[in-house]
Tab-separated table of C-alpha atoms in Angstrom:
chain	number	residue	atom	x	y	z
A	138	UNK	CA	20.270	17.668	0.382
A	139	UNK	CA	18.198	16.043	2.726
A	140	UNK	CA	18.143	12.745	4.726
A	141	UNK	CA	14.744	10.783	5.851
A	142	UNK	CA	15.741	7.842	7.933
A	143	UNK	CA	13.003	5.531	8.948
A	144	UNK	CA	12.617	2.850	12.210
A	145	UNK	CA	10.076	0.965	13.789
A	146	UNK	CA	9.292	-0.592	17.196
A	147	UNK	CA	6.590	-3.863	17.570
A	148	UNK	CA	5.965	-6.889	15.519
A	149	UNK	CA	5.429	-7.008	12.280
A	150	UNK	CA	2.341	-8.548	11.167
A	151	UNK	CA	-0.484	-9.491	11.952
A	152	UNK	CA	-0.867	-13.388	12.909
A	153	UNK	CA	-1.968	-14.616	16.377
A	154	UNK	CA	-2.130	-11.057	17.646
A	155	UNK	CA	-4.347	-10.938	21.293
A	156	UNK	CA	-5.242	-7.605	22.997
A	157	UNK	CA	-2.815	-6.330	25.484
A	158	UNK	CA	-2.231	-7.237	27.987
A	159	UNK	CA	-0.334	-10.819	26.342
A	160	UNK	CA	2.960	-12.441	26.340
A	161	UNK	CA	2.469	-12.445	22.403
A	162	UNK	CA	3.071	-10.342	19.314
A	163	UNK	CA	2.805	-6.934	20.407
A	164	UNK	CA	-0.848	-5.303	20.053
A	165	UNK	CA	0.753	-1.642	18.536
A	166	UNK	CA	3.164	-1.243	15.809
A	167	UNK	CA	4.903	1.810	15.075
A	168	UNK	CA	7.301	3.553	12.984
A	169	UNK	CA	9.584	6.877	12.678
A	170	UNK	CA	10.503	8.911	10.151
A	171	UNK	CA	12.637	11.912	10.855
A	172	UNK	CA	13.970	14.761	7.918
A	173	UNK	CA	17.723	15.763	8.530
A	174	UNK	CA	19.031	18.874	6.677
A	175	UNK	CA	22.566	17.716	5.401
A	176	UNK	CA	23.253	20.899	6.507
A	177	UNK	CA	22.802	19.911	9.822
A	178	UNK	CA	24.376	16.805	10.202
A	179	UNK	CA	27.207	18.133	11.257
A	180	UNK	CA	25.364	19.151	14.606
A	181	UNK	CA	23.610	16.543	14.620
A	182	UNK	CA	26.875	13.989	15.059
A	183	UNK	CA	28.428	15.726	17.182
A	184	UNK	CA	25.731	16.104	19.914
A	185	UNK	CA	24.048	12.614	20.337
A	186	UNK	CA	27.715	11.347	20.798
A	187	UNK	CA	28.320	13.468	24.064
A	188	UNK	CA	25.646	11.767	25.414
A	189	UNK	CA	27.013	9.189	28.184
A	190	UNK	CA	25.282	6.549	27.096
A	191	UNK	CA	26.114	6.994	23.713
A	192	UNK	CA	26.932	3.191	23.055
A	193	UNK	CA	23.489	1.906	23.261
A	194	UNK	CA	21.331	4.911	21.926
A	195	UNK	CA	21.490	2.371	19.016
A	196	UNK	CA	18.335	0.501	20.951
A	197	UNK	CA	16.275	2.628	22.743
A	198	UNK	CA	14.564	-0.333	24.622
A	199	UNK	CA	18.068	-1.069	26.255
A	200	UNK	CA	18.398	2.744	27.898
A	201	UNK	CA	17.362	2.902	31.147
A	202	UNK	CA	14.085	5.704	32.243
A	203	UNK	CA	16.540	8.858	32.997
A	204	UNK	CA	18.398	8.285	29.946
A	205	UNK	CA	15.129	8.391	27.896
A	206	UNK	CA	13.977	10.933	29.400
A	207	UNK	CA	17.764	12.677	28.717
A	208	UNK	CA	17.681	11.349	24.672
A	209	UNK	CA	14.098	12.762	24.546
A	210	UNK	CA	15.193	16.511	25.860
A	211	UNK	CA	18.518	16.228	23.474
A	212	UNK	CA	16.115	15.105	20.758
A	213	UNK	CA	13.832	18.079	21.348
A	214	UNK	CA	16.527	20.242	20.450
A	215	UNK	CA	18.317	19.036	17.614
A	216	UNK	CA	17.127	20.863	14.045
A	217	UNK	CA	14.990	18.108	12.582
A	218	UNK	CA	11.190	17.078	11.836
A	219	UNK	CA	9.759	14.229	12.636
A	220	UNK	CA	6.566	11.861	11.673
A	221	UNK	CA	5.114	8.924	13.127
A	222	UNK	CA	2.618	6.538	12.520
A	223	UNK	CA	1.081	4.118	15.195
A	224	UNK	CA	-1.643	1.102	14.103
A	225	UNK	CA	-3.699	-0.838	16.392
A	226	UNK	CA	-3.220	-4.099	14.389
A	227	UNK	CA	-6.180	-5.700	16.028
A	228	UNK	CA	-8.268	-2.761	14.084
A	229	UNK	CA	-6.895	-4.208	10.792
A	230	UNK	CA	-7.664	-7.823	10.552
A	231	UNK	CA	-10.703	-7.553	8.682
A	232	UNK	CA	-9.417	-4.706	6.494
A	233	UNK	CA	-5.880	-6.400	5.914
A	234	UNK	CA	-7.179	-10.394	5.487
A	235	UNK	CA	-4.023	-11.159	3.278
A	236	UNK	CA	-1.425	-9.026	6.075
A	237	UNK	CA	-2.050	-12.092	8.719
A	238	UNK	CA	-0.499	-14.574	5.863
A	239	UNK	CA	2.339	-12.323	5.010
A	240	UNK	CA	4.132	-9.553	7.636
A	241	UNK	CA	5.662	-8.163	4.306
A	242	UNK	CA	2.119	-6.601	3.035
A	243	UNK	CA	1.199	-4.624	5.900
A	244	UNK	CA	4.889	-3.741	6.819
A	245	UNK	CA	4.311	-1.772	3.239
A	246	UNK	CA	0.877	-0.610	4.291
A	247	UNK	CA	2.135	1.326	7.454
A	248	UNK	CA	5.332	2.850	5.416
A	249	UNK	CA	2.788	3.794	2.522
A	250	UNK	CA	0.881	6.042	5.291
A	251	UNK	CA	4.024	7.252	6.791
A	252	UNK	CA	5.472	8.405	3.715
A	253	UNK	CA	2.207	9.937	2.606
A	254	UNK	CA	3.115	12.440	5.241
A	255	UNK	CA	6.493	12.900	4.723
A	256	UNK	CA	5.926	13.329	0.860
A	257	UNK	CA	3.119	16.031	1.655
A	258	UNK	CA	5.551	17.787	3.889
A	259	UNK	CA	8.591	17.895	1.458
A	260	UNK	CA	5.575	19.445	-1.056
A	261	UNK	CA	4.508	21.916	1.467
A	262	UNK	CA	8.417	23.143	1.986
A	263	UNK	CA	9.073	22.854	-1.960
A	264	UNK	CA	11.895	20.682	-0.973
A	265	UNK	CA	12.353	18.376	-4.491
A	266	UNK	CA	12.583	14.367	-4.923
A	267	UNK	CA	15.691	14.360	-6.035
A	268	UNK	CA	17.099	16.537	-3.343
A	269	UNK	CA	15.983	13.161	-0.373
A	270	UNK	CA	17.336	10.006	0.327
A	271	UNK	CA	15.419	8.243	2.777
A	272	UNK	CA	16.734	5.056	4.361
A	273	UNK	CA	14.909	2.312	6.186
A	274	UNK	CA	16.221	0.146	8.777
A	275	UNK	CA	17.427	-3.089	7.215
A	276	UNK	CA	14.679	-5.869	8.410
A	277	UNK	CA	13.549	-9.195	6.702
A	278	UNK	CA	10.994	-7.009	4.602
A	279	UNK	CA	12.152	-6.935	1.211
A	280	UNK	CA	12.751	-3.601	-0.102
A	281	UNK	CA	11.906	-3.983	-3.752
A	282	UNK	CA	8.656	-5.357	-2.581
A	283	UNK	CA	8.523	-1.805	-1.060
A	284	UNK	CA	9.804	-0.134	-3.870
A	285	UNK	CA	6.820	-1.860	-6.360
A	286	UNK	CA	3.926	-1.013	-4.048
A	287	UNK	CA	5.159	2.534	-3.882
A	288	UNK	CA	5.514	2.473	-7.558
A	289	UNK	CA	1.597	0.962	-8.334
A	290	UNK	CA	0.220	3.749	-5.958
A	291	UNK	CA	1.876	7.263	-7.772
A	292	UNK	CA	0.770	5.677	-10.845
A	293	UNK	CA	-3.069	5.012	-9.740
A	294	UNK	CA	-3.332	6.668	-6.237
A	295	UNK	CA	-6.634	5.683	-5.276
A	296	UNK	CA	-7.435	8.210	-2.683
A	297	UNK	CA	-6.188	11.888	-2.461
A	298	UNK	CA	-3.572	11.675	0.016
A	299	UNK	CA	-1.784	8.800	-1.974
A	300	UNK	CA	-1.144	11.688	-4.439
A	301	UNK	CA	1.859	13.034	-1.734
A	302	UNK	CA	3.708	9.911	-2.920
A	303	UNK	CA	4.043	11.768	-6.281
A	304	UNK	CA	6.933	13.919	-4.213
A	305	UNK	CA	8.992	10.968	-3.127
A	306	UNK	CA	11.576	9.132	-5.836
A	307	UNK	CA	11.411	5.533	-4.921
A	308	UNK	CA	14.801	4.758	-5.946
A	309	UNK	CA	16.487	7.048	-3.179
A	310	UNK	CA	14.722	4.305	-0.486
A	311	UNK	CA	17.377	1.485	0.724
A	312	UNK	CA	17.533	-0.698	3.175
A	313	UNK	CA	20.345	0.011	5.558
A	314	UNK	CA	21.506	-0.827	9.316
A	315	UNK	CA	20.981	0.775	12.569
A	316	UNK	CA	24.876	1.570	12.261
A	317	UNK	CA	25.230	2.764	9.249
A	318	UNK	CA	23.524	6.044	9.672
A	319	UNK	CA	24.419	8.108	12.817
A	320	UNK	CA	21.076	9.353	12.997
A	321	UNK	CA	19.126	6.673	12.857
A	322	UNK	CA	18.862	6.745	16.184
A	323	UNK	CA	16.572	9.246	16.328
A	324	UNK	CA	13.899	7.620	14.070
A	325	UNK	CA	15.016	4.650	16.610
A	326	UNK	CA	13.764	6.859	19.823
A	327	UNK	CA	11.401	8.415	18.121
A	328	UNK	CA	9.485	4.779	17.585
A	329	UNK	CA	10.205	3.637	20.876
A	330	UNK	CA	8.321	6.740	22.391
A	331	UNK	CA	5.310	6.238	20.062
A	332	UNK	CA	5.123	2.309	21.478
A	333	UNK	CA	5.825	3.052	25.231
A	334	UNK	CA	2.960	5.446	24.799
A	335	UNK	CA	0.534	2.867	23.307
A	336	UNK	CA	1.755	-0.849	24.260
A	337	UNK	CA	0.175	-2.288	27.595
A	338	UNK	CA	1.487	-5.504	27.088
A	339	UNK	CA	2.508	-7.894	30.060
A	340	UNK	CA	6.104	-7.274	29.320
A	341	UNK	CA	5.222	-3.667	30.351
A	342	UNK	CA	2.768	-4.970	33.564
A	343	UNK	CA	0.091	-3.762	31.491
A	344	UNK	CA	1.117	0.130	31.576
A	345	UNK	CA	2.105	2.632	29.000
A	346	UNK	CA	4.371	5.662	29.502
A	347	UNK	CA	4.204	8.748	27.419
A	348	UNK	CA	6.846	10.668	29.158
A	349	UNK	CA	9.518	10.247	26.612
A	350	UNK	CA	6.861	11.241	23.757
A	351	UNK	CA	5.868	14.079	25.248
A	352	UNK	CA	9.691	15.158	26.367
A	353	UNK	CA	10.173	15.289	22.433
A	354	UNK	CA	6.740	15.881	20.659
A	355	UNK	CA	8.017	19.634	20.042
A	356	UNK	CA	10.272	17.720	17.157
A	357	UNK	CA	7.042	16.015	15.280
A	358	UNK	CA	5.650	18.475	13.201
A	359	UNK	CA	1.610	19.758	13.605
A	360	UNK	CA	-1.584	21.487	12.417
A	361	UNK	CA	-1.472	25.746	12.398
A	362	UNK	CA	-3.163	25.600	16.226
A	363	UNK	CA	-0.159	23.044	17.150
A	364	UNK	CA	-2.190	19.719	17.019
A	365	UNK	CA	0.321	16.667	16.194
A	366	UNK	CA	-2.106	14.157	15.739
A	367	UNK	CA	-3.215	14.059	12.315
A	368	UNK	CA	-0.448	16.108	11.162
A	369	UNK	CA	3.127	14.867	12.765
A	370	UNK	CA	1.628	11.228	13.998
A	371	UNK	CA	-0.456	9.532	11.703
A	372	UNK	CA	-3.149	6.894	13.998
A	373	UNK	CA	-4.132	4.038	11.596
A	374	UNK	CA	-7.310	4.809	10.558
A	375	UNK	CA	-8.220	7.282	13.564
A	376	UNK	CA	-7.381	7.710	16.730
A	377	UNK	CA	-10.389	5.915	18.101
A	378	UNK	CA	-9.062	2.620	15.881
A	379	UNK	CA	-6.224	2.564	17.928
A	380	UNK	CA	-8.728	1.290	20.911
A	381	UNK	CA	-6.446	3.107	24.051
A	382	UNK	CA	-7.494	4.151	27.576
A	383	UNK	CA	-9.719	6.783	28.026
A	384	UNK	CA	-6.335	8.799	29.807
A	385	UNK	CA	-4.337	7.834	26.669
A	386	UNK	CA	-6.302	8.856	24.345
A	387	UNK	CA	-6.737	12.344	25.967
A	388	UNK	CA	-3.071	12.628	25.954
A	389	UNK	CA	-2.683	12.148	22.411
A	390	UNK	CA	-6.195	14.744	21.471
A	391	UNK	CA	-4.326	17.541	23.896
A	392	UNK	CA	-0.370	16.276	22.743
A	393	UNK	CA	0.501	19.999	20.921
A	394	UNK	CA	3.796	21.491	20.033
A	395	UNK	CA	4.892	24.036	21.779
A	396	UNK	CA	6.762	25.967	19.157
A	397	UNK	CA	6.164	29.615	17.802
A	398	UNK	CA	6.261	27.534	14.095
A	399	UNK	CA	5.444	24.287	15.204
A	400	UNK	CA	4.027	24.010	11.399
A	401	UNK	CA	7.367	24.543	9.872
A	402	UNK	CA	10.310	22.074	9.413
């Protein structure tokens, strides 16, 4: 059996967003998904719990830099993949007019793209529907609206990479807490390192910080010459959408993983 559990980091939605740097909603939202062998788990509990800081790992954004940096090494060791997805939102207000009325519509959006990649992996490694659960961290999204948009798209995909849907049974997706899975924090890290890499928001004095994304990129999965973008991290549409820093975007083009089969789970 396997578990997929899903978190996020930024607003959700898209009214009154302003470029960074603001004071506002944030500019970036992105989301985590992460594929645990049950197998695994085992491992898995007992090594993010040795960690002395083990009380917050709950909320990355409460750890101080070091213990990032120390979650993001532990992290890049643990047997799991990982998938993320990052969206400029400011890219999306034409293409999403209904999102700025509702968070709820592109909240389902972003996890439709996110599970198009972990459906297409869990194809690729024969791994069957019925053998995943994924959860989502509980928010005030409401999972059956979830659970219907999934539903209309594997009945009428409308473009070819919908079709990965096909491999995920939208009945094993429920909402649950941060606490109620002990590995949700990892999906919870993983979401914080996508944002710190993107956001530039005052909160942040207008700076980003990839360290802790590229401390544990070897756990995102990637193309066969080790590319993760496109692969492991989805950018909503492209990487250009996502409007970053000439530096930034570099370091996501050249952000590889490192592993012998970096294409494997």
């Amino acid at each position: 059996m396997y578990t997929v559990v899903i978190d996020e980091a930024g607003d959700v939605g898209l009214k009154d967003v302003k470029p960074d740097p603001s004071y506002g909603p944030t500019q970036y939202f992105c989301v985590c998904a992460t594929i645990i062998d049950e197998d695994n788990r085992q491992q898995i509990e007992e090594t993010l719990p040795a960690l002395p800081f083990f009380h917050e790992i709950v909320h990355a954004n409460r750890l101080g830099h070091f213990e990032k940096i120390l979650l993001a090494r532990t992290i890049s060791k643990l047997p799991v993949a990982m998938f993320g997805l990052i969206s400029n939102k400011l890219s999306l207000l034409d293409y999403l007019p209904d999102a700025s009325k509702t968070p709820t519509h592109f909240y389902n959006k972003c996890l439709q793209y996110l599970l198009e990649r972990v459906g297409d992996a869990l194809g690729k490694f024969g791994i069957p529907a019925s053998d995943v659960r994924i959860r989502l961290e509980a928010r005030a999204q409401r999972c059956s609206s979830l659970l219907s948009f999934i539903e209309s798209i594997q009945k009428n995909p409308l473009d070819h990479r919908s079709v990965a849907l096909r491999n995920i049974d939208r009945f094993s997706i429920t909402a649950v807490k941060k606490t109620d899975d002990a590995c949700m924090p990892i999906s919870d890290f993983g979401a914080h390192a996508l944002f710190t890499a993107v956001r530039r928001d005052a909160r942040a004095f207008g700076l980003s910080e990839p360290r802790y994304l590229l401390e544990c990129r070897d756990r995102f999965l990637a193309g066969k010459d080790g590319s993760i973008v496109g692969y492991g991290i989805k950018a909503i549409h492209t990487l250009q959408d996502l409007a970053l820093p000439a530096d930034t975007a570099a370091f996501f083009k050249d952000l590889g993983n490192s592993q012998r089969e970096y294409w494997k789970m």
